[in-house]
Coordinates of C-alpha atoms in Angstrom, one line a residue:
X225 CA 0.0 0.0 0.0
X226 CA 2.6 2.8 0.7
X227 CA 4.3 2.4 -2.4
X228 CA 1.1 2.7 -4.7
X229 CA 0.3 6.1 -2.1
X230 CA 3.7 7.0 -2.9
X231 CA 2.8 10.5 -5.8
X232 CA 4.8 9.5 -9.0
X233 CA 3.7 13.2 -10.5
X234 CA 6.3 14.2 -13.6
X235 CA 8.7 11.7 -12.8
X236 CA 6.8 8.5 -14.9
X237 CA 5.9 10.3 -18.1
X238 CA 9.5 12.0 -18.5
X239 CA 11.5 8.5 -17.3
X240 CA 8.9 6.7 -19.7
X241 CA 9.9 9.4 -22.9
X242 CA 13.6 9.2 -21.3
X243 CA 13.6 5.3 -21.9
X244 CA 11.5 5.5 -25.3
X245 CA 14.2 8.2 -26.5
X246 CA 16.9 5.4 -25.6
X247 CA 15.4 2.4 -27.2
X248 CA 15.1 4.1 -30.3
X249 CA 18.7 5.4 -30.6
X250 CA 19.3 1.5 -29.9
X251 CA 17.0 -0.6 -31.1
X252 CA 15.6 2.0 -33.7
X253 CA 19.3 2.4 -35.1
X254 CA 19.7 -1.1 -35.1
X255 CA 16.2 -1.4 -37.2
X256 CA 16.9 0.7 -40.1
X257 CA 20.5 -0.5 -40.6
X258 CA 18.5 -4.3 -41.2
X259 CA 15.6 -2.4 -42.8
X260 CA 18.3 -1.4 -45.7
X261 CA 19.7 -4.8 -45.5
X262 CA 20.0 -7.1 -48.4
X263 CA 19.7 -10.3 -46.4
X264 CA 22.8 -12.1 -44.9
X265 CA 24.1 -15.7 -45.2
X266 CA 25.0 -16.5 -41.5
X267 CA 27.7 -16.4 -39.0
X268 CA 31.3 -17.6 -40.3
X269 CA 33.4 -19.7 -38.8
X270 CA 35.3 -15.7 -38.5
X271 CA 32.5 -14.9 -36.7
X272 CA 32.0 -17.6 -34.2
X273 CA 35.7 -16.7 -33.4
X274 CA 35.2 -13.2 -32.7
X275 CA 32.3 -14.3 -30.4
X276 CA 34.4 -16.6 -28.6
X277 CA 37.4 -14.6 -28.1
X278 CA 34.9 -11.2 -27.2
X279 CA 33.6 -13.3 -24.4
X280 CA 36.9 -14.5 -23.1
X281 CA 38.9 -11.4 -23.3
X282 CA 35.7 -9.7 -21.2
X283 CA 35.5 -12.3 -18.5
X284 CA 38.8 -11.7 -18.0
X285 CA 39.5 -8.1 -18.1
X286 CA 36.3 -7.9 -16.0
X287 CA 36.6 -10.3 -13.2
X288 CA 40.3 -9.1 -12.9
X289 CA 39.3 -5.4 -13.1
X290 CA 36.7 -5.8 -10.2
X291 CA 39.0 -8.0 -8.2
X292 CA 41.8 -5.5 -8.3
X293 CA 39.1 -2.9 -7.3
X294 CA 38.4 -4.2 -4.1
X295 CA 41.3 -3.4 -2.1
X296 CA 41.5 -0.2 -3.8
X297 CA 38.4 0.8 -3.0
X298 CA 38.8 -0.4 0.8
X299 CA 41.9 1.7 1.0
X300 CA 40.2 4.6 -0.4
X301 CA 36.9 4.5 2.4
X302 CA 38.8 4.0 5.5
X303 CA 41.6 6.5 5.1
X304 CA 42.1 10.0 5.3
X305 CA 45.0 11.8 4.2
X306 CA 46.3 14.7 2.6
X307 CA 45.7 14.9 -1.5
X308 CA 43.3 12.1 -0.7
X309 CA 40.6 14.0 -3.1
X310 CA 43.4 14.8 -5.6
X311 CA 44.4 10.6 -6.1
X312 CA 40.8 9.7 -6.4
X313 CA 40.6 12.2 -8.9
X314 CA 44.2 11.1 -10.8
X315 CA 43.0 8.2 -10.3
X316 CA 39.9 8.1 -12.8
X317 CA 41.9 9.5 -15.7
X318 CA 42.4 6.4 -17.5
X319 CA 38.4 5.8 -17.6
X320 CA 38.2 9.4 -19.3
X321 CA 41.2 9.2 -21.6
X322 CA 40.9 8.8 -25.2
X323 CA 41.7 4.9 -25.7
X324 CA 44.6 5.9 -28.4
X325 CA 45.9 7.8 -25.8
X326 CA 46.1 5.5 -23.1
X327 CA 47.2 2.4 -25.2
X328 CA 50.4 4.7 -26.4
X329 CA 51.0 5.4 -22.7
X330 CA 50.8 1.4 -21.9
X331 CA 53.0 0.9 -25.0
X332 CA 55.5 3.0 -23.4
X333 CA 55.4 1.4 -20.1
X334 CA 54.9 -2.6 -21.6
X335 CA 55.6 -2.4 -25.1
X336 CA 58.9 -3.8 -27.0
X337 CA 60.7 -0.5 -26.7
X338 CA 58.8 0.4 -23.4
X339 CA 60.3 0.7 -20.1
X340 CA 60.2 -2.3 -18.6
X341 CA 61.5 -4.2 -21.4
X342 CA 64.6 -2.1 -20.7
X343 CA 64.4 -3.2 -17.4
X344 CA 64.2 -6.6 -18.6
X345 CA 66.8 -6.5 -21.3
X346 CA 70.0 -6.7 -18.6
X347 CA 68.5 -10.1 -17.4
X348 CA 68.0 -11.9 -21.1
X349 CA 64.3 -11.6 -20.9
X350 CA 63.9 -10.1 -24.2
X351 CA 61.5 -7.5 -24.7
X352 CA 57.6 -7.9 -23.5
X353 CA 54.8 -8.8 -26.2
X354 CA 52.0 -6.5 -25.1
X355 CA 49.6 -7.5 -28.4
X356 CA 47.8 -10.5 -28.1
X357 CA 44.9 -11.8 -25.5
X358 CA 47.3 -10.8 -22.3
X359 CA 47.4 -7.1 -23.9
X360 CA 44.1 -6.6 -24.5
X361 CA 43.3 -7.6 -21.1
X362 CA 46.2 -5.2 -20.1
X363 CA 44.6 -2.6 -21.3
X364 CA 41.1 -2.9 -20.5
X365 CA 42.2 -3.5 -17.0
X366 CA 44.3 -0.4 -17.3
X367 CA 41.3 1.7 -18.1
X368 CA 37.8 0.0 -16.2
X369 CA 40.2 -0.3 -12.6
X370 CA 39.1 3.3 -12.5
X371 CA 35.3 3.0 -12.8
X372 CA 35.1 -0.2 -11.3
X373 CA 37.2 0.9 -8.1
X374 CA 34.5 4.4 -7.8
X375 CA 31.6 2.2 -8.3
X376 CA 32.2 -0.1 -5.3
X377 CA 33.7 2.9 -3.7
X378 CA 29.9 4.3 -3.5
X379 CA 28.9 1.3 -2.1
X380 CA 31.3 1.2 0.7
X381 CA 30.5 5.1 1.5
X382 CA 26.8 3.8 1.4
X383 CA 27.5 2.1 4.3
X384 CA 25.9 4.5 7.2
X385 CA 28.7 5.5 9.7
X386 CA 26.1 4.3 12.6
X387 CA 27.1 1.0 11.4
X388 CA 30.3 1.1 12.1
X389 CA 29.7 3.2 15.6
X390 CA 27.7 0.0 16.2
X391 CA 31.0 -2.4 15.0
X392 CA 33.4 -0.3 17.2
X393 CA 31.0 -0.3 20.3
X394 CA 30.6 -4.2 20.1
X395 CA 33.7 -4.7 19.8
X396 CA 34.2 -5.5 15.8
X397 CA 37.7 -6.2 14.3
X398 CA 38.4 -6.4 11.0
X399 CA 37.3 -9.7 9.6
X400 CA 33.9 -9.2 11.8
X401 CA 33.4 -6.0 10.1
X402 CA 33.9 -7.5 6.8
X403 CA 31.6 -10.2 7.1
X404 CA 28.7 -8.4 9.1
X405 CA 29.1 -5.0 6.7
X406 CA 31.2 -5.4 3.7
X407 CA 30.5 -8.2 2.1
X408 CA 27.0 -7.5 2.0
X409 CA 27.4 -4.6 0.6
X410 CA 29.8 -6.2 -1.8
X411 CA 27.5 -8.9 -3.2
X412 CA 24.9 -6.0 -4.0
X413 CA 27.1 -3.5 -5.5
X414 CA 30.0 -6.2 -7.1
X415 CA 27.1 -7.5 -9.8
X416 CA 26.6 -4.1 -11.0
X417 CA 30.5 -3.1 -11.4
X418 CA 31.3 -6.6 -13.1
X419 CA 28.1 -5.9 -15.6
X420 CA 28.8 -2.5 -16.3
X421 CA 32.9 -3.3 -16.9
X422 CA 32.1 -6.3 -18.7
X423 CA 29.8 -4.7 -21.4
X424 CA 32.6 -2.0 -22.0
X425 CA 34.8 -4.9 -23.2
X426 CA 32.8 -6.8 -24.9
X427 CA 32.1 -3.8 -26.7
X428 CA 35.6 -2.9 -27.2
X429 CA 37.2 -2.2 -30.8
X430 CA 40.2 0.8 -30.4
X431 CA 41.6 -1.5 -27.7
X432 CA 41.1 -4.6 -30.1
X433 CA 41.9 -3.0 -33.1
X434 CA 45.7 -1.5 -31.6
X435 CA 46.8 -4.7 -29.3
X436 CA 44.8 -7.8 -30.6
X437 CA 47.9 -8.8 -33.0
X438 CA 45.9 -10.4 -36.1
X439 CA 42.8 -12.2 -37.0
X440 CA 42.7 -14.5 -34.1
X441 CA 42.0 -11.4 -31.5
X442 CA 38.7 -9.8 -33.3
X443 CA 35.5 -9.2 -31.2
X444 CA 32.0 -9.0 -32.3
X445 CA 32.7 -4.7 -32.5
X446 CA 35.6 -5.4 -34.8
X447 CA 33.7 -7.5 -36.5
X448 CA 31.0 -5.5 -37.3
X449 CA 33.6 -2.2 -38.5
X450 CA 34.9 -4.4 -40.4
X451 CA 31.5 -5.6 -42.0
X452 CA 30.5 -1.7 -42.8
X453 CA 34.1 -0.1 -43.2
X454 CA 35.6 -3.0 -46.0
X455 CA 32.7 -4.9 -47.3
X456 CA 29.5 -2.2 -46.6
X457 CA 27.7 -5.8 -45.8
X458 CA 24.5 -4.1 -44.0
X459 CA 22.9 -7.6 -43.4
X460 CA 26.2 -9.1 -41.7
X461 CA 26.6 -6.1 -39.4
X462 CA 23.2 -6.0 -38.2
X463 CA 23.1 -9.8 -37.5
X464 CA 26.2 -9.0 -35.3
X465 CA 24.8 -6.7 -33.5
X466 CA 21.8 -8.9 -32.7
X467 CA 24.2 -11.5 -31.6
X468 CA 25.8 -8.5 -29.6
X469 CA 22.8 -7.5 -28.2
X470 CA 22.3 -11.0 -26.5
X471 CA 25.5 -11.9 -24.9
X472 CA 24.7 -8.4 -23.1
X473 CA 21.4 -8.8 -22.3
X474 CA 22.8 -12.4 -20.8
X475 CA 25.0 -10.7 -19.2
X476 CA 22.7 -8.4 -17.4
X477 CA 20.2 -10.9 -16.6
X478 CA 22.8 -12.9 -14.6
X479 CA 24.5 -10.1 -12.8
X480 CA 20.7 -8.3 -11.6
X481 CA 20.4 -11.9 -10.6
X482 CA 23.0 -12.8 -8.4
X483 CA 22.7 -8.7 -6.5
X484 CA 21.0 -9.0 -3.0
X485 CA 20.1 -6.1 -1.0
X486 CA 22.2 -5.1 1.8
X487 CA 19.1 -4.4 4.0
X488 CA 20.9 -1.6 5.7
X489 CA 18.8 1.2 6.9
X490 CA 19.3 5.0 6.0
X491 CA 21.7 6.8 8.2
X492 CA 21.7 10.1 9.5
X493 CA 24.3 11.5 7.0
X494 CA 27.1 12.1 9.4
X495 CA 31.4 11.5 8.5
X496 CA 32.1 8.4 8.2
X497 CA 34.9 7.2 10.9
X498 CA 36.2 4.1 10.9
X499 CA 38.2 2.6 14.0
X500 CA 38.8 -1.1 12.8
X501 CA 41.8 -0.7 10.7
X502 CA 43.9 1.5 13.2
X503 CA 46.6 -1.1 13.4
X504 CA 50.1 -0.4 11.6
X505 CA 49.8 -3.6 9.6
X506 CA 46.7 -2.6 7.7
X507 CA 47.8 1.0 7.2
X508 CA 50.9 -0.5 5.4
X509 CA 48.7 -2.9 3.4
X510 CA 46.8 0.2 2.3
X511 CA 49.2 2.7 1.4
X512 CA 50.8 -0.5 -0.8
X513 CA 47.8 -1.3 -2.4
X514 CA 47.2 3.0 -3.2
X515 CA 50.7 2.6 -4.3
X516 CA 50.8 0.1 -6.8
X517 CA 47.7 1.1 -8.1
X518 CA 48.3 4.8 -9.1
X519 CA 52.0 3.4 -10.1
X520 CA 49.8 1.7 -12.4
X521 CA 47.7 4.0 -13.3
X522 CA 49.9 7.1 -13.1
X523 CA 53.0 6.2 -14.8
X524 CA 51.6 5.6 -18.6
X525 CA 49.9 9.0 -18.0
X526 CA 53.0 10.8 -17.0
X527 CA 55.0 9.2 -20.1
X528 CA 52.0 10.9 -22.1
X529 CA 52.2 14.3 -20.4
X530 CA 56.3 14.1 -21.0
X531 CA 56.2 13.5 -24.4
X532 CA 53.8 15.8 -25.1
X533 CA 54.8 19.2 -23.9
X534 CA 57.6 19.9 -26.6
X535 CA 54.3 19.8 -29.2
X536 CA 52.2 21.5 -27.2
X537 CA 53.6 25.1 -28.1
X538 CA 53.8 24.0 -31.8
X539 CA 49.8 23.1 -32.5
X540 CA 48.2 24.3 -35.6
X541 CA 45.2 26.8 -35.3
X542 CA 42.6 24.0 -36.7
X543 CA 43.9 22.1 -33.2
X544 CA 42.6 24.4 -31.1
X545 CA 39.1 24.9 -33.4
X546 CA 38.6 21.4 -32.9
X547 CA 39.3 21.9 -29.0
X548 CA 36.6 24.2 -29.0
X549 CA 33.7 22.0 -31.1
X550 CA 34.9 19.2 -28.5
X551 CA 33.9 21.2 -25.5
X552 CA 30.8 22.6 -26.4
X553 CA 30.2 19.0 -27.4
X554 CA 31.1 17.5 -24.4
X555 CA 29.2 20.1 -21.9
X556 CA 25.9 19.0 -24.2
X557 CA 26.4 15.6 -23.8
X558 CA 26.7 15.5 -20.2
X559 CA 23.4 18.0 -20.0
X560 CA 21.6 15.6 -22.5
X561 CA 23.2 12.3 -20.2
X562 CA 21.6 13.4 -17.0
X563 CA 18.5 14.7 -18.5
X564 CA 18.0 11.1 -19.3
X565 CA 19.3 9.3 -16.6
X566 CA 17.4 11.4 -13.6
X567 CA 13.8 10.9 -15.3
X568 CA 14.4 7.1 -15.8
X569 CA 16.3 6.2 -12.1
X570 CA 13.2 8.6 -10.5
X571 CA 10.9 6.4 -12.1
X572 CA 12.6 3.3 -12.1
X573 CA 12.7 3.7 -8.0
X574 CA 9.0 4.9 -7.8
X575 CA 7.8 1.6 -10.3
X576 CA 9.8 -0.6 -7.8
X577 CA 9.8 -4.5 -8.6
X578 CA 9.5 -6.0 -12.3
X579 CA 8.2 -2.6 -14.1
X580 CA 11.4 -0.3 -12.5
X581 CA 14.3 -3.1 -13.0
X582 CA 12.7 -2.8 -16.7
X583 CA 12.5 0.4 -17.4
X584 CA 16.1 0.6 -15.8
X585 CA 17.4 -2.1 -18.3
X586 CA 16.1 0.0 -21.1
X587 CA 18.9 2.5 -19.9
X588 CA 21.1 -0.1 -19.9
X589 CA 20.3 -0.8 -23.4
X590 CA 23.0 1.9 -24.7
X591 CA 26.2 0.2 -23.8
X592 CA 24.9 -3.0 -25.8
X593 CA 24.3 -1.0 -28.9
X594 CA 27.4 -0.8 -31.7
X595 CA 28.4 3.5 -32.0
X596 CA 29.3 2.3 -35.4
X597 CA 25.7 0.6 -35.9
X598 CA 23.8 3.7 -34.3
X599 CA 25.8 6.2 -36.4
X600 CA 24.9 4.3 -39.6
X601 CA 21.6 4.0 -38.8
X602 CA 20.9 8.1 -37.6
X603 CA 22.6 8.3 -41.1
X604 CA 19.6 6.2 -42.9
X605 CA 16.9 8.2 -41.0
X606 CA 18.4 11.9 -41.0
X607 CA 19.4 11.5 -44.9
X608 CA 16.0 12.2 -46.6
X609 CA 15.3 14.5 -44.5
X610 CA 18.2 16.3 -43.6
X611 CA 21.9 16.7 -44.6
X612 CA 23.6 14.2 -41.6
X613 CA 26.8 16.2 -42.0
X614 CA 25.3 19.8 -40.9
X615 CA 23.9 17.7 -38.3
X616 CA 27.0 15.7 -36.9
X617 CA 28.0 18.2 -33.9
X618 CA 24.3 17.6 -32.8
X619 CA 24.2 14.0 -33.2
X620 CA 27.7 13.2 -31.6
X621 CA 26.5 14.8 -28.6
X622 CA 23.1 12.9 -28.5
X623 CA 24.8 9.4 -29.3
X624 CA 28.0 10.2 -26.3
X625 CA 24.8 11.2 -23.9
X626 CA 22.9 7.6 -24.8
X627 CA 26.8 5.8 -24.5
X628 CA 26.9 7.5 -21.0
X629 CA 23.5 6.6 -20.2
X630 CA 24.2 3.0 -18.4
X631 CA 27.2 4.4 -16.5
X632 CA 24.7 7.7 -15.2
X633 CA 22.0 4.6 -14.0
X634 CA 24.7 2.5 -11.7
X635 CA 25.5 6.2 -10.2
X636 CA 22.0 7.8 -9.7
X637 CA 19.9 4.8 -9.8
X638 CA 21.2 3.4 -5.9
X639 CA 21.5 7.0 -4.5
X640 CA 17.4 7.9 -5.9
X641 CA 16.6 4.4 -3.8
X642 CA 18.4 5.0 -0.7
X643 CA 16.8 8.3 -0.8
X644 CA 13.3 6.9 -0.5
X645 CA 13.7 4.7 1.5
X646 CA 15.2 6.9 3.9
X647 CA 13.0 9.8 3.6
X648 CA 10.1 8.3 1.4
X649 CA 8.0 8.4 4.3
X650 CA 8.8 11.6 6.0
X651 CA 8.3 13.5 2.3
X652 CA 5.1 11.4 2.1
X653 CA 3.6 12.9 5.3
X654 CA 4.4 16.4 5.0
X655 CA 2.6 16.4 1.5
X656 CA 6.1 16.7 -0.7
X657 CA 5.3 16.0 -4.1
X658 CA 7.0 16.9 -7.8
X659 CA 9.1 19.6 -7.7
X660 CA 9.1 20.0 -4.4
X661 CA 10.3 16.8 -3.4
X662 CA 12.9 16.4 -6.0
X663 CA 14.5 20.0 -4.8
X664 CA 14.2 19.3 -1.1
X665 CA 14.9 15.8 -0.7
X666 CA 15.8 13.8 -4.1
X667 CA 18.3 16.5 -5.2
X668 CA 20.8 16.8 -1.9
X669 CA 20.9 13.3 -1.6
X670 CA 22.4 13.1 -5.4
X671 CA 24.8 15.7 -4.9
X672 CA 28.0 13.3 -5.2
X673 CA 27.0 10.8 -8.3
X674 CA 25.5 13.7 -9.9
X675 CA 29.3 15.7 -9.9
X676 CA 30.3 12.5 -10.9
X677 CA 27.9 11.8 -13.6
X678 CA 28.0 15.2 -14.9
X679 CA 32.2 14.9 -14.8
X680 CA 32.1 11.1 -16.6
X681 CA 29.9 12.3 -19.3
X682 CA 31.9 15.2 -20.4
X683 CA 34.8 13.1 -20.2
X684 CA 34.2 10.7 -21.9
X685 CA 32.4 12.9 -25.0
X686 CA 35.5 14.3 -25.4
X687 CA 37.4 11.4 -25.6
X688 CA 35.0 9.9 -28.2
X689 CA 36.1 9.5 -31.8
X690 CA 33.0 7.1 -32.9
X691 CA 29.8 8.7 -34.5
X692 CA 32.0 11.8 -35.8
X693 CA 34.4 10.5 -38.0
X694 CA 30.9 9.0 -39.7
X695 CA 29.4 12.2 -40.2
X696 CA 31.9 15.2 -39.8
X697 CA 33.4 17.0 -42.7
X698 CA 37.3 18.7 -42.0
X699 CA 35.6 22.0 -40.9
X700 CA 33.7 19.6 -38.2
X701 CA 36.4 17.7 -36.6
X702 CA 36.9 17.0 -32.8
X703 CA 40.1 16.9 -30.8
X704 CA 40.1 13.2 -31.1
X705 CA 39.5 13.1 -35.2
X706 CA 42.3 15.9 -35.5
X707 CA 44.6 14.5 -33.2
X708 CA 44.2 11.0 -35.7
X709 CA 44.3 13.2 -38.3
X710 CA 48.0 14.8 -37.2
X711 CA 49.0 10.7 -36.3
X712 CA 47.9 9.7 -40.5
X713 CA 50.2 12.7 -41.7
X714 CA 52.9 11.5 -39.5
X715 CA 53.4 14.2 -37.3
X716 CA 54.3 12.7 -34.3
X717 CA 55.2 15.3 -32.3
X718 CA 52.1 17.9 -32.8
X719 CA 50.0 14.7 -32.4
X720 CA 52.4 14.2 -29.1
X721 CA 50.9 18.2 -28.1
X722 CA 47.2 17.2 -29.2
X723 CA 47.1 14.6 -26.9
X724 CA 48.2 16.2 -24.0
X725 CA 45.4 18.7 -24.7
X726 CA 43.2 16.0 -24.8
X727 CA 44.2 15.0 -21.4
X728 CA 43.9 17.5 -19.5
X729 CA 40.6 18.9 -21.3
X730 CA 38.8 15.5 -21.0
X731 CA 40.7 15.6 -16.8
X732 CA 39.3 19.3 -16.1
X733 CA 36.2 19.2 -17.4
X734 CA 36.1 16.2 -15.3
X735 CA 37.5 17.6 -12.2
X736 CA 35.3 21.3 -12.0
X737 CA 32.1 18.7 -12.5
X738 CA 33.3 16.1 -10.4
X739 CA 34.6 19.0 -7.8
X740 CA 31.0 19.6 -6.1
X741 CA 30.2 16.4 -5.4
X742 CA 33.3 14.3 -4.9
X743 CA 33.1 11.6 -2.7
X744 CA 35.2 13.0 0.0
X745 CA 33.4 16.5 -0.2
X746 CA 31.8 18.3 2.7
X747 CA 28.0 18.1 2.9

């Protein structure tokens, strides 16, 4: 009874047009590409491989990502230090640098000429092989530590600090406070990092396409750019991105599966203190594990930021043009990304049970759908009525918002819930409904995924070279298209100087977002 007396006011209709708006720029896309379709003749034997080796490479880079976030994330909840913000910050620029980027930092670091095989070299080793399966998974670890480490970092800070009062008054230590309050929490927020991580590699291709090393490492993305970009086979790409489709809708359907509530009530929103890892042993443990991890992390980026800086002073005019067109993109995007995610988690939580988990996986639908497949098909639909190119600022912005989407859900989605059902009740019987609500009691609950959201989005629009090398002309180009651009002509150095702009435009804009509502941030 309370939830159907609970007011759903705006929040259905505009999370109902939110997830209509999303299914179409997925499944719509993928509709017109096979309405245009000659007819295919079946998977190859190519084809079976790339599903095989797209499932592998993501169970891997996944479960190891994840598994690596753990301790990380620990470290990050029960300690306090100075530049503590500043690390967690550092520490998400792999998730929002441009892939090329980041694989010719890890190349640096791991490749044949790379530091460590001149480490190596002394000792006979021989130089390191980063291409193959072991690369790939390199890499993809390299950039998904990041969001998988701030994913179950909300979780932990989830965790009211009464709770742990409770612990330290009844005597907790450490393994009783794990297994009484963190690995509950884990096994309801693990699911969701491993699903969301997972999808982003089995949707990989620049990753793929740079470190697989030859036939034998293609995924279903690769597949399907190579389907449109060398053979324009309409019918084989959409039939890929069916097949795509359902290894991430299994996906999802297992990992909602195995979450289970932590059943922790709301708190009363005060610091969080912890006084079960005071001993010296754990505090070493921790500062090795936020060692090695922004050693990991870190070190490709600063090789970037090096080798850049001589190019930076030497960047053509149509450089900084592009830098512009990126920005204004990328502020769009994140706009459009939370005008979408807000409406659908608000109604998702509101729905509750079967009806909101749907309307939630319709968000989720996004990070299933191929860039390549929903730039060809906005192509199809915009063409007889509209020139696409004129059009492709626009459109890049819409398709980064909708590629954002499922990432914006695993933020708001938890935070709109606990809100409820902390305060549901109290908003209910003081008459709070629509606007009201959402400003006085939705809204400063949100304040730290929303930065966070708002930050990710921009990021990762600026990094994003997918939709606008379909559609953009010269005078349209991106950062990321003129920074390939500058790499084809050989120009290593300027394209050196582009990329470090790239950096630390995609890292501020996520950093003055990201700044508000930081996780260590005073409420």
């Amino acid at each position: 009874m309370a939830r159907r007396a609970q007011p759903l006011g705006a929040a259905l209709p505009l999370g109902l047009a939110a997830g209509a708006l999303v299914l179409a720029l997925s499944l719509g896309t993928l509709g017109a590409v096979a309405w245009r379709a000659e007819g295919g003749t079946g998977l190859s034997p190519a084809d079976w491989a790339a599903i095989r080796f797209s499932l592998l490479q993501a169970v891997l880079s996944a479960g190891l990502s994840c598994l690596l976030a753990i301790p990380v994330a620990r470290a990050l909840a029960r300690r306090r230090f100075p530049g503590r913000g500043l690390l967690i910050t550092l520490l998400g620029a792999p998730l929002i640098l441009p892939v090329i980027v980041g694989v010719l930092g890890l190349l640096a670091v791991f490749g044949r000429n790379g530091m460590l095989s001149a480490v190596l070299d002394p000792f006979g080793l021989g130089p390191v092989n980063i291409y193959g399966l072991h690369g790939v998974v390199l890499a993809h670890v390299f950039f998904n530590l990041p969001m998988a480490t701030r994913l179950i970092l909300q979780g932990w800070l989830a965790i009211p600090s009464e709770r742990f009062r409770l612990a330290a008054a009844l005597g907790f230590g450490p393994g009783d406070v794990a297994r009484r309050l963190e690995r509950p929490m884990l096994r309801e927020v693990l699911p969701g990092a491993f699903l969301v991580t997972f999808l982003i590699c089995i949707t990989s291709f620049a990753v793929v396409l740079t470190l697989g090393g030859g036939p034998r490492a293609t995924t279903v993305e690769l597949a399907i750019y190579h389907a449109f970009r060398f053979e324009f086979d309409l019918g084989r790409a959409a039939l890929l991105s069916l097949v795509q489709f359902g290894l991430c809708a299994a996906a999802a359907l297992l990992a909602l599966g195995a979450a289970l509530p932590t059943g922790f009530s709301g708190g009363l929103d005060r610091p969080l203190a912890r006084w079960d890892a005071d001993s010296s042993v754990l505090r070493l443990q921790d500062a090795a594990v936020l060692s090695l991890a922004a050693g990991f992390l870190m070190v490709p980026l600063m090789l970037v930021v090096v080798r850049g800086l001589p190019g930076l002073a030497d960047l053509p005019p149509a450089v900084w043009q592009a830098a512009g067109r990126s920005v204004a993109v990328a502020l769009a995007s994140a706009v459009l990304c939370v005008g979408l995610a807000l409406p659908i988690a608000l109604a998702a939580t509101r729905l509750g049970g079967a009806r909101g988990a749907a309307l939630q996986g319709t968000g989720m639908l996004a990070i299933a759908a191929s860039p390549l497949v929903m730039g060809t098909g906005l192509f199809i639909l915009l063409f007889p009525v509209a020139n696409p190119v004129a059009l492709a600022l626009p459109v890049t912005a819409l398709v980064n918002a909708a590629m954002s989407l499922p990432f914006a859900l695993r933020a708001l989605t938890p935070a709109v819930a606990e809100a409820a059902r902390s305060h549901g009740r109290l908003a209910d019987s003081l008459g709070l409904r629509g606007l009201a609500r959402l400003r006085l009691v939705t809204l400063p609950r949100l304040r730290r995924p929303l930065g966070f959201v708002l930050g990710l989005a921009a990021a990762l629009s600026m990094g994003d070279l997918g939709v606008i090398a379909l559609f953009a002309d010269p005078d349209q180009a991106t950062l990321p298209l003129q920074l390939y651009a500058l790499m084809g002509a050989y120009r290593m150095e300027q394209a050196a100087g582009a990329a470090l702009l790239l950096l630390v435009l995609s890292l501020g804009l996520f950093w003055i977002f990201d700044r508000g509502g930081r996780v260590n941030a005073a409420l």
